[in-house]
Amino acid sequence: MAAQKKGAGGKQPTINDVAALAGVSKKTVSRVINRSEFLTEKTRKAVEQAIETLGFVPNPQARALAFRRNFLIALLHDNPNAQTVLNFQQGVLDAIKDSDLALLVRPVDRGSERMLDDVRTFLEKQRPIGALLLPPISENDDLAALCEDLGVRYVRVGSAPLDDAKHCVSSNDREVVAEAVRALIALRHRRIGFVRGPQGFRSAAEREKGFMEALSEAGLDLPAAYNAPGNYRYAAGIEAGEALLSLSEPPTAIFCSNDEMAAGVMSVAHAKRIDVPGALSIIGFDDSPTATHIWPALSTVRWPIREMGVRAAKTLVPDFLPLAGKVDESDSGVLNSTFIQRQSVASPQR
Amino acid sequence: MAAQKKGAGGKQPTINDVAALAGVSKKTVSRVINRSEFLTEKTRKAVEQAIETLGFVPNPQARALAFRRNFLIALLHDNPNAQTVLNFQQGVLDAIKDSDLALLVRPVDRGSERMLDDVRTFLEKQRPIGALLLPPISENDDLAALCEDLGVRYVRVGSAPLDDAKHCVSSNDREVVAEAVRALIALRHRRIGFVRGPQGFRSAAEREKGFMEALSEAGLDLPAAYNAPGNYRYAAGIEAGEALLSLSEPPTAIFCSNDEMAAGVMSVAHAKRIDVPGALSIIGFDDSPTATHIWPALSTVRWPIREMGVRAAKTLVPDFLPLAGKVDESDSGVLNSTFIQRQSVASPQR
DNA sequence: TTGTAAGCGTTATCAT
DNA sequence: ATGATAACGCTTACAA
């Protein structure tokens, strides 16, 4: 039990108060705080006792000044998927829980011309030890270069290796999408549609590669009419659904590059009284809350996003984390996504 | 254009470098940084020029130490709804954009016995200027007392006034729920079911009050069988749907205390081949992404959460924000939620 | 209007 | 193993 502190009025005890009470120099107290190994068990006990009695908590600003570094890491994101961001945050916080670190959050506006300047200003002002970059901004090489330039460590999170293992944590989206599409093929689907992600997104490209890979393995091809554009938004799913499901020979299954677009396609199917999964199987990507909230529940790919948060933090600041935190140096930084089968997929009825 | 700084190796220029270059004392530079009014236009220009030339950015740790306070505010949350948390975050960041403040994020575990201790440790370690408390933990009086005790400002966010206006930002959920239910009644619904939120949540109580208010105004009552328990989770919506829609005389409309449970009820309706909205109208609460992703799109209540984030930040740290940030002192701190009508509601067919 | 000296609470250096 | 003294980069108090 720490002693109760005084309220807002009472002054915080300082390292000097502790030193005085324990009858040692403040440097010795500092040694205790920082777990120096050159300490008698006895003096350490005495100092700890004094700390306890006073309810002393080291002033982080003073420490930061003396150390010439603070204890903050930053999360930079411009992710449309709230659940993804929050799960990642949670993973990061799991990782830094028993450390002195705290997490700063900074959304950035990918579209803005001043994006790089904004980030520069933020990093210069706050000087966090490091920055975690979530997709899609993690794909921006200029941003990584900026961090490098400012001496701020960084780790990029992506759906495929974007950088060397020291600067990247990624998942194997391509493989898992291929696996999902193979599952459709195994169910005897032959007319399989595809709804793309936004152009220029690495994640979209990876998912497309996985899709094409599975198709060509099976000797199938993707007619132009089955290949619909998208941008990860629900409305794009609606448009793609309208287009694909109005064809004279519509696909019996559609892979959508994310859940939100899959929800759009599903809505169109409902509106057109097309039975899902009887007449149409649908697969999404993200395992967002939407995936389980729509009916029928959506088969999808789960990104190990929380685990990636943990890993990203461990990669970023291994030297600030408890020993348990160390990542194996030889680790490739690739985590596995998982294909999750739910009710939206079945064999085509015919 | 700020001058490019050296990379990781180069040392940051300090206030002394600026002072030397500008030919003034460092205190004068400090005055420029802190916008003192007692400065000749000429010296100010000279110092600004030097700052520009060197690319000087004041060290926040040193400032924090000298000021005896840092420039951080904290967001404490334990909210299951990711979109809500993120929208709120965005609002806070909008508000502090042109200030020196940064945002720390800290999820807390409402269920844990050590919750208060964890928060205490966090606040003592980081010593943010203030803390923003999101529901449901904003309803915890002990938490507010802890902030008070530690001299950390706080603002609580809730669905009804939880504290005096200096410590609270809220929305008028009760009124808007009543409005939504009146809309059902105006459409000639008479058998209206209710799915409750979790016990002990203020938000749940407010929504229930609003519901009951509208019912009794119309001289309707809520049979016990129409009053289903819930906990804001999808699975509870499924259970409630199973119960309500298996009755020999089922309701023609169901108000669910949040969107997630509404999605559950909707799934049950689909599974039972009950037409929505023809045979059953459904209303939710939150205007979460789910509301538009399910089919048919869900009528719901939109919480002005981003605006509440802005307001909460302005209430918490008016003295750190640009002048535009001031909140009118006489303001009650109550923002308006909005009823949003979508396809899930219609007159009962009969 | 500007400058000087002292101090914020910690850690680094270098003794002992 | 411990301590004295000087940083760390800035602001405050007071003086000029």
PDB file of C-alpha atoms in Angstrom, chain B residues 59-283:
ATOM      1  CA  ASN B  59      12.582  20.998 -25.566  1.00  0.00           C
ATOM      2  CA  PRO B  60       9.243  20.030 -24.069  1.00  0.00           C
ATOM      3  CA  GLN B  61      10.807  18.132 -21.180  1.00  0.00           C
ATOM      4  CA  ALA B  62      12.793  21.135 -20.079  1.00  0.00           C
ATOM      5  CA  ARG B  63       9.763  23.364 -20.372  1.00  0.00           C
ATOM      6  CA  ALA B  64       7.688  20.867 -18.475  1.00  0.00           C
ATOM      7  CA  LEU B  65      10.238  20.743 -15.683  1.00  0.00           C
ATOM      8  CA  ALA B  66      10.509  24.497 -15.397  1.00  0.00           C
ATOM      9  CA  PHE B  67       6.770  24.996 -15.635  1.00  0.00           C
ATOM     10  CA  ARG B  68       6.245  22.185 -13.179  1.00  0.00           C
ATOM     11  CA  ARG B  69       3.673  20.757 -15.485  1.00  0.00           C
ATOM     12  CA  ASN B  70       3.715  18.952 -18.783  1.00  0.00           C
ATOM     13  CA  PHE B  71       1.598  19.434 -21.855  1.00  0.00           C
ATOM     14  CA  LEU B  72      -0.274  16.200 -21.893  1.00  0.00           C
ATOM     15  CA  ILE B  73      -3.877  15.322 -21.439  1.00  0.00           C
ATOM     16  CA  ALA B  74      -5.042  11.775 -20.988  1.00  0.00           C
ATOM     17  CA  LEU B  75      -7.979   9.895 -22.372  1.00  0.00           C
ATOM     18  CA  LEU B  76      -9.146   7.130 -20.053  1.00  0.00           C
ATOM     19  CA  HIS B  77     -11.625   4.717 -21.499  1.00  0.00           C
ATOM     20  CA  ASP B  78     -13.078   1.291 -21.212  1.00  0.00           C
ATOM     21  CA  ASN B  79     -15.527   1.514 -24.007  1.00  0.00           C
ATOM     22  CA  PRO B  80     -16.495  -1.512 -26.004  1.00  0.00           C
ATOM     23  CA  ASN B  81     -17.400   0.625 -28.979  1.00  0.00           C
ATOM     24  CA  ALA B  82     -14.247   1.342 -30.927  1.00  0.00           C
ATOM     25  CA  GLN B  83     -15.850   3.853 -33.224  1.00  0.00           C
ATOM     26  CA  THR B  84     -17.074   5.878 -30.286  1.00  0.00           C
ATOM     27  CA  VAL B  85     -13.652   6.000 -28.711  1.00  0.00           C
ATOM     28  CA  LEU B  86     -11.969   6.943 -31.939  1.00  0.00           C
ATOM     29  CA  ASN B  87     -14.468   9.618 -32.853  1.00  0.00           C
ATOM     30  CA  PHE B  88     -14.096  11.119 -29.434  1.00  0.00           C
ATOM     31  CA  GLN B  89     -10.308  11.011 -29.780  1.00  0.00           C
ATOM     32  CA  GLN B  90     -10.639  12.793 -33.069  1.00  0.00           C
ATOM     33  CA  GLY B  91     -12.728  15.513 -31.479  1.00  0.00           C
ATOM     34  CA  VAL B  92     -10.190  16.008 -28.724  1.00  0.00           C
ATOM     35  CA  LEU B  93      -7.430  16.252 -31.267  1.00  0.00           C
ATOM     36  CA  ASP B  94      -9.385  18.768 -33.308  1.00  0.00           C
ATOM     37  CA  ALA B  95      -9.620  20.893 -30.197  1.00  0.00           C
ATOM     38  CA  ILE B  96      -5.962  20.743 -29.218  1.00  0.00           C
ATOM     39  CA  LYS B  97      -4.625  20.943 -32.755  1.00  0.00           C
ATOM     40  CA  ASP B  98      -3.182  24.438 -32.517  1.00  0.00           C
ATOM     41  CA  SER B  99      -1.982  24.136 -28.958  1.00  0.00           C
ATOM     42  CA  ASP B 100       1.134  22.620 -27.435  1.00  0.00           C
ATOM     43  CA  LEU B 101      -0.870  19.773 -25.984  1.00  0.00           C
ATOM     44  CA  ALA B 102      -0.646  16.115 -26.900  1.00  0.00           C
ATOM     45  CA  LEU B 103      -2.944  13.257 -26.101  1.00  0.00           C
ATOM     46  CA  LEU B 104      -2.107  10.193 -24.051  1.00  0.00           C
ATOM     47  CA  VAL B 105      -4.413   7.227 -24.364  1.00  0.00           C
ATOM     48  CA  ARG B 106      -5.051   4.794 -21.600  1.00  0.00           C
ATOM     49  CA  PRO B 107      -7.586   1.991 -21.738  1.00  0.00           C
ATOM     50  CA  VAL B 108      -8.565   0.843 -18.274  1.00  0.00           C
ATOM     51  CA  ASP B 109     -10.075  -2.418 -17.206  1.00  0.00           C
ATOM     52  CA  ARG B 110     -13.377  -1.653 -15.575  1.00  0.00           C
ATOM     53  CA  GLY B 111     -13.673  -5.205 -14.318  1.00  0.00           C
ATOM     54  CA  SER B 112     -10.299  -5.342 -12.603  1.00  0.00           C
ATOM     55  CA  GLU B 113     -10.091  -4.889  -8.861  1.00  0.00           C
ATOM     56  CA  ARG B 114      -6.910  -2.938  -9.338  1.00  0.00           C
ATOM     57  CA  MET B 115      -8.533  -0.491 -11.698  1.00  0.00           C
ATOM     58  CA  LEU B 116      -8.281   2.467  -9.362  1.00  0.00           C
ATOM     59  CA  ASP B 117      -4.723   1.604  -8.422  1.00  0.00           C
ATOM     60  CA  ASP B 118      -3.770   1.249 -12.059  1.00  0.00           C
ATOM     61  CA  VAL B 119      -5.203   4.628 -12.887  1.00  0.00           C
ATOM     62  CA  ARG B 120      -3.527   6.156  -9.855  1.00  0.00           C
ATOM     63  CA  THR B 121      -0.176   4.785 -10.925  1.00  0.00           C
ATOM     64  CA  PHE B 122      -0.684   6.039 -14.432  1.00  0.00           C
ATOM     65  CA  LEU B 123      -1.669   9.525 -13.326  1.00  0.00           C
ATOM     66  CA  GLU B 124       1.176   9.736 -10.831  1.00  0.00           C
ATOM     67  CA  LYS B 125       3.707   8.581 -13.368  1.00  0.00           C
ATOM     68  CA  GLN B 126       2.608  10.743 -16.236  1.00  0.00           C
ATOM     69  CA  ARG B 127       1.049  13.640 -14.362  1.00  0.00           C
ATOM     70  CA  PRO B 128      -1.088  14.842 -17.251  1.00  0.00           C
ATOM     71  CA  ILE B 129      -2.742  18.209 -16.867  1.00  0.00           C
ATOM     72  CA  GLY B 130      -6.090  16.568 -17.019  1.00  0.00           C
ATOM     73  CA  ALA B 131      -8.003  13.417 -17.807  1.00  0.00           C
ATOM     74  CA  LEU B 132     -11.000  12.822 -20.007  1.00  0.00           C
ATOM     75  CA  LEU B 133     -13.253  10.053 -18.791  1.00  0.00           C
ATOM     76  CA  LEU B 134     -15.402   8.258 -21.307  1.00  0.00           C
ATOM     77  CA  PRO B 135     -18.458   6.235 -20.345  1.00  0.00           C
ATOM     78  CA  PRO B 136     -18.915   3.849 -18.734  1.00  0.00           C
ATOM     79  CA  ILE B 137     -15.971   4.610 -16.438  1.00  0.00           C
ATOM     80  CA  SER B 138     -16.986   8.260 -16.430  1.00  0.00           C
ATOM     81  CA  GLU B 139     -19.855   7.149 -14.211  1.00  0.00           C
ATOM     82  CA  ASN B 140     -17.449   5.975 -11.537  1.00  0.00           C
ATOM     83  CA  ASP B 141     -17.408   8.593  -8.792  1.00  0.00           C
ATOM     84  CA  ASP B 142     -14.334   7.096  -7.148  1.00  0.00           C
ATOM     85  CA  LEU B 143     -12.395   7.738 -10.309  1.00  0.00           C
ATOM     86  CA  ALA B 144     -13.399  11.382 -10.372  1.00  0.00           C
ATOM     87  CA  ALA B 145     -12.490  11.633  -6.706  1.00  0.00           C
ATOM     88  CA  LEU B 146      -9.094  10.116  -7.450  1.00  0.00           C
ATOM     89  CA  CYS B 147      -8.365  12.736 -10.099  1.00  0.00           C
ATOM     90  CA  GLU B 148      -9.476  15.457  -7.734  1.00  0.00           C
ATOM     91  CA  ASP B 149      -7.262  14.003  -5.040  1.00  0.00           C
ATOM     92  CA  LEU B 150      -4.219  13.857  -7.290  1.00  0.00           C
ATOM     93  CA  GLY B 151      -4.741  17.375  -8.531  1.00  0.00           C
ATOM     94  CA  VAL B 152      -5.426  16.183 -12.041  1.00  0.00           C
ATOM     95  CA  ARG B 153      -8.254  18.010 -13.753  1.00  0.00           C
ATOM     96  CA  TYR B 154     -10.979  15.870 -15.201  1.00  0.00           C
ATOM     97  CA  VAL B 155     -14.029  15.997 -17.400  1.00  0.00           C
ATOM     98  CA  ARG B 156     -16.604  13.247 -17.463  1.00  0.00           C
ATOM     99  CA  VAL B 157     -18.509  12.349 -20.578  1.00  0.00           C
ATOM    100  CA  GLY B 158     -21.945  10.883 -20.175  1.00  0.00           C
ATOM    101  CA  SER B 159     -25.412  10.445 -21.494  1.00  0.00           C
ATOM    102  CA  ALA B 160     -26.746  12.758 -18.817  1.00  0.00           C
ATOM    103  CA  PRO B 161     -25.193  15.354 -16.507  1.00  0.00           C
ATOM    104  CA  LEU B 162     -22.994  13.382 -14.115  1.00  0.00           C
ATOM    105  CA  ASP B 163     -21.313  16.275 -12.413  1.00  0.00           C
ATOM    106  CA  ASP B 164     -21.276  20.071 -12.439  1.00  0.00           C
ATOM    107  CA  ALA B 165     -20.786  21.788 -15.786  1.00  0.00           C
ATOM    108  CA  LYS B 166     -17.039  22.298 -15.225  1.00  0.00           C
ATOM    109  CA  HIS B 167     -16.540  18.559 -15.005  1.00  0.00           C
ATOM    110  CA  CYS B 168     -19.038  17.196 -17.421  1.00  0.00           C
ATOM    111  CA  VAL B 169     -20.059  17.058 -21.030  1.00  0.00           C
ATOM    112  CA  SER B 170     -23.189  15.163 -21.850  1.00  0.00           C
ATOM    113  CA  SER B 171     -25.877  14.504 -24.384  1.00  0.00           C
ATOM    114  CA  ASN B 172     -29.620  14.433 -24.076  1.00  0.00           C
ATOM    115  CA  ASP B 173     -30.139  10.744 -24.745  1.00  0.00           C
ATOM    116  CA  ARG B 174     -33.361  10.474 -22.787  1.00  0.00           C
ATOM    117  CA  GLU B 175     -35.143  13.083 -24.855  1.00  0.00           C
ATOM    118  CA  VAL B 176     -34.012  11.697 -28.160  1.00  0.00           C
ATOM    119  CA  VAL B 177     -34.951   8.126 -27.301  1.00  0.00           C
ATOM    120  CA  ALA B 178     -38.388   9.435 -26.372  1.00  0.00           C
ATOM    121  CA  GLU B 179     -38.538  11.177 -29.731  1.00  0.00           C
ATOM    122  CA  ALA B 180     -37.608   7.977 -31.544  1.00  0.00           C
ATOM    123  CA  VAL B 181     -40.267   5.975 -29.733  1.00  0.00           C
ATOM    124  CA  ARG B 182     -42.837   8.674 -30.410  1.00  0.00           C
ATOM    125  CA  ALA B 183     -42.023   8.231 -34.082  1.00  0.00           C
ATOM    126  CA  LEU B 184     -42.916   4.541 -33.766  1.00  0.00           C
ATOM    127  CA  ILE B 185     -46.159   5.414 -32.043  1.00  0.00           C
ATOM    128  CA  ALA B 186     -46.979   7.978 -34.728  1.00  0.00           C
ATOM    129  CA  LEU B 187     -46.593   5.159 -37.257  1.00  0.00           C
ATOM    130  CA  ARG B 188     -49.354   3.362 -35.308  1.00  0.00           C
ATOM    131  CA  HIS B 189     -47.165   0.855 -33.512  1.00  0.00           C
ATOM    132  CA  ARG B 190     -48.835  -0.196 -30.274  1.00  0.00           C
ATOM    133  CA  ARG B 191     -46.939  -3.346 -29.348  1.00  0.00           C
ATOM    134  CA  ILE B 192     -43.426  -2.061 -28.797  1.00  0.00           C
ATOM    135  CA  GLY B 193     -40.676  -4.174 -27.264  1.00  0.00           C
ATOM    136  CA  PHE B 194     -37.611  -2.971 -25.412  1.00  0.00           C
ATOM    137  CA  VAL B 195     -34.130  -4.454 -25.107  1.00  0.00           C
ATOM    138  CA  ARG B 196     -32.366  -3.031 -22.096  1.00  0.00           C
ATOM    139  CA  GLY B 197     -28.756  -2.058 -21.633  1.00  0.00           C
ATOM    140  CA  PRO B 198     -26.561  -3.479 -18.882  1.00  0.00           C
ATOM    141  CA  GLN B 199     -27.589  -2.929 -15.303  1.00  0.00           C
ATOM    142  CA  GLY B 200     -25.868  -0.143 -13.481  1.00  0.00           C
ATOM    143  CA  PHE B 201     -24.998   1.824 -16.601  1.00  0.00           C
ATOM    144  CA  ARG B 202     -26.244   5.363 -16.561  1.00  0.00           C
ATOM    145  CA  SER B 203     -26.579   5.338 -20.335  1.00  0.00           C
ATOM    146  CA  ALA B 204     -28.841   2.299 -20.113  1.00  0.00           C
ATOM    147  CA  ALA B 205     -30.974   3.944 -17.448  1.00  0.00           C
ATOM    148  CA  GLU B 206     -31.360   7.129 -19.516  1.00  0.00           C
ATOM    149  CA  ARG B 207     -32.411   5.236 -22.596  1.00  0.00           C
ATOM    150  CA  GLU B 208     -34.905   3.254 -20.598  1.00  0.00           C
ATOM    151  CA  LYS B 209     -36.357   6.421 -19.071  1.00  0.00           C
ATOM    152  CA  GLY B 210     -36.799   7.974 -22.494  1.00  0.00           C
ATOM    153  CA  PHE B 211     -38.495   4.834 -23.743  1.00  0.00           C
ATOM    154  CA  MET B 212     -40.894   4.614 -20.834  1.00  0.00           C
ATOM    155  CA  GLU B 213     -41.631   8.316 -21.059  1.00  0.00           C
ATOM    156  CA  ALA B 214     -42.818   8.073 -24.659  1.00  0.00           C
ATOM    157  CA  LEU B 215     -44.860   4.989 -23.908  1.00  0.00           C
ATOM    158  CA  SER B 216     -46.691   6.456 -20.948  1.00  0.00           C
ATOM    159  CA  GLU B 217     -47.376   9.706 -22.810  1.00  0.00           C
ATOM    160  CA  ALA B 218     -49.284   7.613 -25.307  1.00  0.00           C
ATOM    161  CA  GLY B 219     -51.032   5.653 -22.602  1.00  0.00           C
ATOM    162  CA  LEU B 220     -49.193   2.487 -23.564  1.00  0.00           C
ATOM    163  CA  ASP B 221     -47.510   0.147 -21.169  1.00  0.00           C
ATOM    164  CA  LEU B 222     -44.658  -2.317 -21.397  1.00  0.00           C
ATOM    165  CA  PRO B 223     -45.712  -5.913 -20.701  1.00  0.00           C
ATOM    166  CA  ALA B 224     -43.034  -7.834 -18.831  1.00  0.00           C
ATOM    167  CA  ALA B 225     -42.666 -10.184 -21.789  1.00  0.00           C
ATOM    168  CA  TYR B 226     -41.779  -7.246 -24.043  1.00  0.00           C
ATOM    169  CA  ASN B 227     -39.026  -6.065 -21.737  1.00  0.00           C
ATOM    170  CA  ALA B 228     -35.872  -8.032 -22.518  1.00  0.00           C
ATOM    171  CA  PRO B 229     -32.576  -7.842 -20.647  1.00  0.00           C
ATOM    172  CA  GLY B 230     -29.406  -6.967 -22.509  1.00  0.00           C
ATOM    173  CA  ASN B 231     -25.791  -5.936 -22.087  1.00  0.00           C
ATOM    174  CA  TYR B 232     -25.003  -4.014 -25.288  1.00  0.00           C
ATOM    175  CA  ARG B 233     -23.619  -7.157 -26.943  1.00  0.00           C
ATOM    176  CA  TYR B 234     -24.734  -8.761 -30.170  1.00  0.00           C
ATOM    177  CA  ALA B 235     -25.401 -12.079 -28.452  1.00  0.00           C
ATOM    178  CA  ALA B 236     -27.815 -10.391 -26.076  1.00  0.00           C
ATOM    179  CA  GLY B 237     -29.650  -9.032 -29.101  1.00  0.00           C
ATOM    180  CA  ILE B 238     -29.940 -12.561 -30.453  1.00  0.00           C
ATOM    181  CA  GLU B 239     -31.372 -13.806 -27.175  1.00  0.00           C
ATOM    182  CA  ALA B 240     -33.767 -10.917 -26.874  1.00  0.00           C
ATOM    183  CA  GLY B 241     -34.869 -11.388 -30.462  1.00  0.00           C
ATOM    184  CA  GLU B 242     -35.487 -15.099 -29.915  1.00  0.00           C
ATOM    185  CA  ALA B 243     -37.552 -14.326 -26.850  1.00  0.00           C
ATOM    186  CA  LEU B 244     -39.602 -11.436 -28.209  1.00  0.00           C
ATOM    187  CA  LEU B 245     -40.215 -12.877 -31.661  1.00  0.00           C
ATOM    188  CA  SER B 246     -41.342 -16.254 -30.345  1.00  0.00           C
ATOM    189  CA  LEU B 247     -44.222 -14.748 -28.414  1.00  0.00           C
ATOM    190  CA  SER B 248     -47.710 -15.649 -29.620  1.00  0.00           C
ATOM    191  CA  GLU B 249     -48.319 -11.951 -30.002  1.00  0.00           C
ATOM    192  CA  PRO B 250     -44.909 -10.504 -30.809  1.00  0.00           C
ATOM    193  CA  PRO B 251     -44.169  -6.785 -30.826  1.00  0.00           C
ATOM    194  CA  THR B 252     -44.428  -4.940 -34.138  1.00  0.00           C
ATOM    195  CA  ALA B 253     -41.497  -2.762 -33.195  1.00  0.00           C
ATOM    196  CA  ILE B 254     -38.491  -3.170 -30.934  1.00  0.00           C
ATOM    197  CA  PHE B 255     -36.319  -0.461 -29.486  1.00  0.00           C
ATOM    198  CA  CYS B 256     -32.849  -1.761 -28.675  1.00  0.00           C
ATOM    199  CA  SER B 257     -30.601   0.138 -26.321  1.00  0.00           C
ATOM    200  CA  ASN B 258     -27.745   0.001 -28.792  1.00  0.00           C
ATOM    201  CA  ASP B 259     -27.028  -0.858 -32.412  1.00  0.00           C
ATOM    202  CA  GLU B 260     -25.175  -4.046 -31.704  1.00  0.00           C
ATOM    203  CA  MET B 261     -28.149  -5.603 -29.971  1.00  0.00           C
ATOM    204  CA  ALA B 262     -30.394  -4.248 -32.711  1.00  0.00           C
ATOM    205  CA  ALA B 263     -28.242  -6.127 -35.213  1.00  0.00           C
ATOM    206  CA  GLY B 264     -28.820  -9.272 -33.161  1.00  0.00           C
ATOM    207  CA  VAL B 265     -32.573  -8.779 -33.201  1.00  0.00           C
ATOM    208  CA  MET B 266     -32.414  -8.142 -36.921  1.00  0.00           C
ATOM    209  CA  SER B 267     -30.521 -11.390 -37.507  1.00  0.00           C
ATOM    210  CA  VAL B 268     -33.183 -13.331 -35.623  1.00  0.00           C
ATOM    211  CA  ALA B 269     -35.866 -11.664 -37.717  1.00  0.00           C
ATOM    212  CA  HIS B 270     -34.058 -12.706 -40.895  1.00  0.00           C
ATOM    213  CA  ALA B 271     -33.605 -16.239 -39.648  1.00  0.00           C
ATOM    214  CA  LYS B 272     -37.311 -16.430 -38.809  1.00  0.00           C
ATOM    215  CA  ARG B 273     -38.231 -14.922 -42.189  1.00  0.00           C
ATOM    216  CA  ILE B 274     -39.889 -11.984 -40.488  1.00  0.00           C
ATOM    217  CA  ASP B 275     -39.916  -9.042 -42.852  1.00  0.00           C
ATOM    218  CA  VAL B 276     -38.151  -5.906 -41.624  1.00  0.00           C
ATOM    219  CA  PRO B 277     -39.627  -3.320 -41.622  1.00  0.00           C
ATOM    220  CA  GLY B 278     -42.905  -4.763 -42.961  1.00  0.00           C
ATOM    221  CA  ALA B 279     -43.636  -7.002 -40.006  1.00  0.00           C
ATOM    222  CA  LEU B 280     -41.128  -5.630 -37.563  1.00  0.00           C
ATOM    223  CA  SER B 281     -39.573  -2.214 -37.085  1.00  0.00           C
ATOM    224  CA  ILE B 282     -36.251  -1.964 -35.257  1.00  0.00           C
ATOM    225  CA  ILE B 283     -34.438   0.999 -33.751  1.00  0.00           C
TER     226      ILE B 283
END
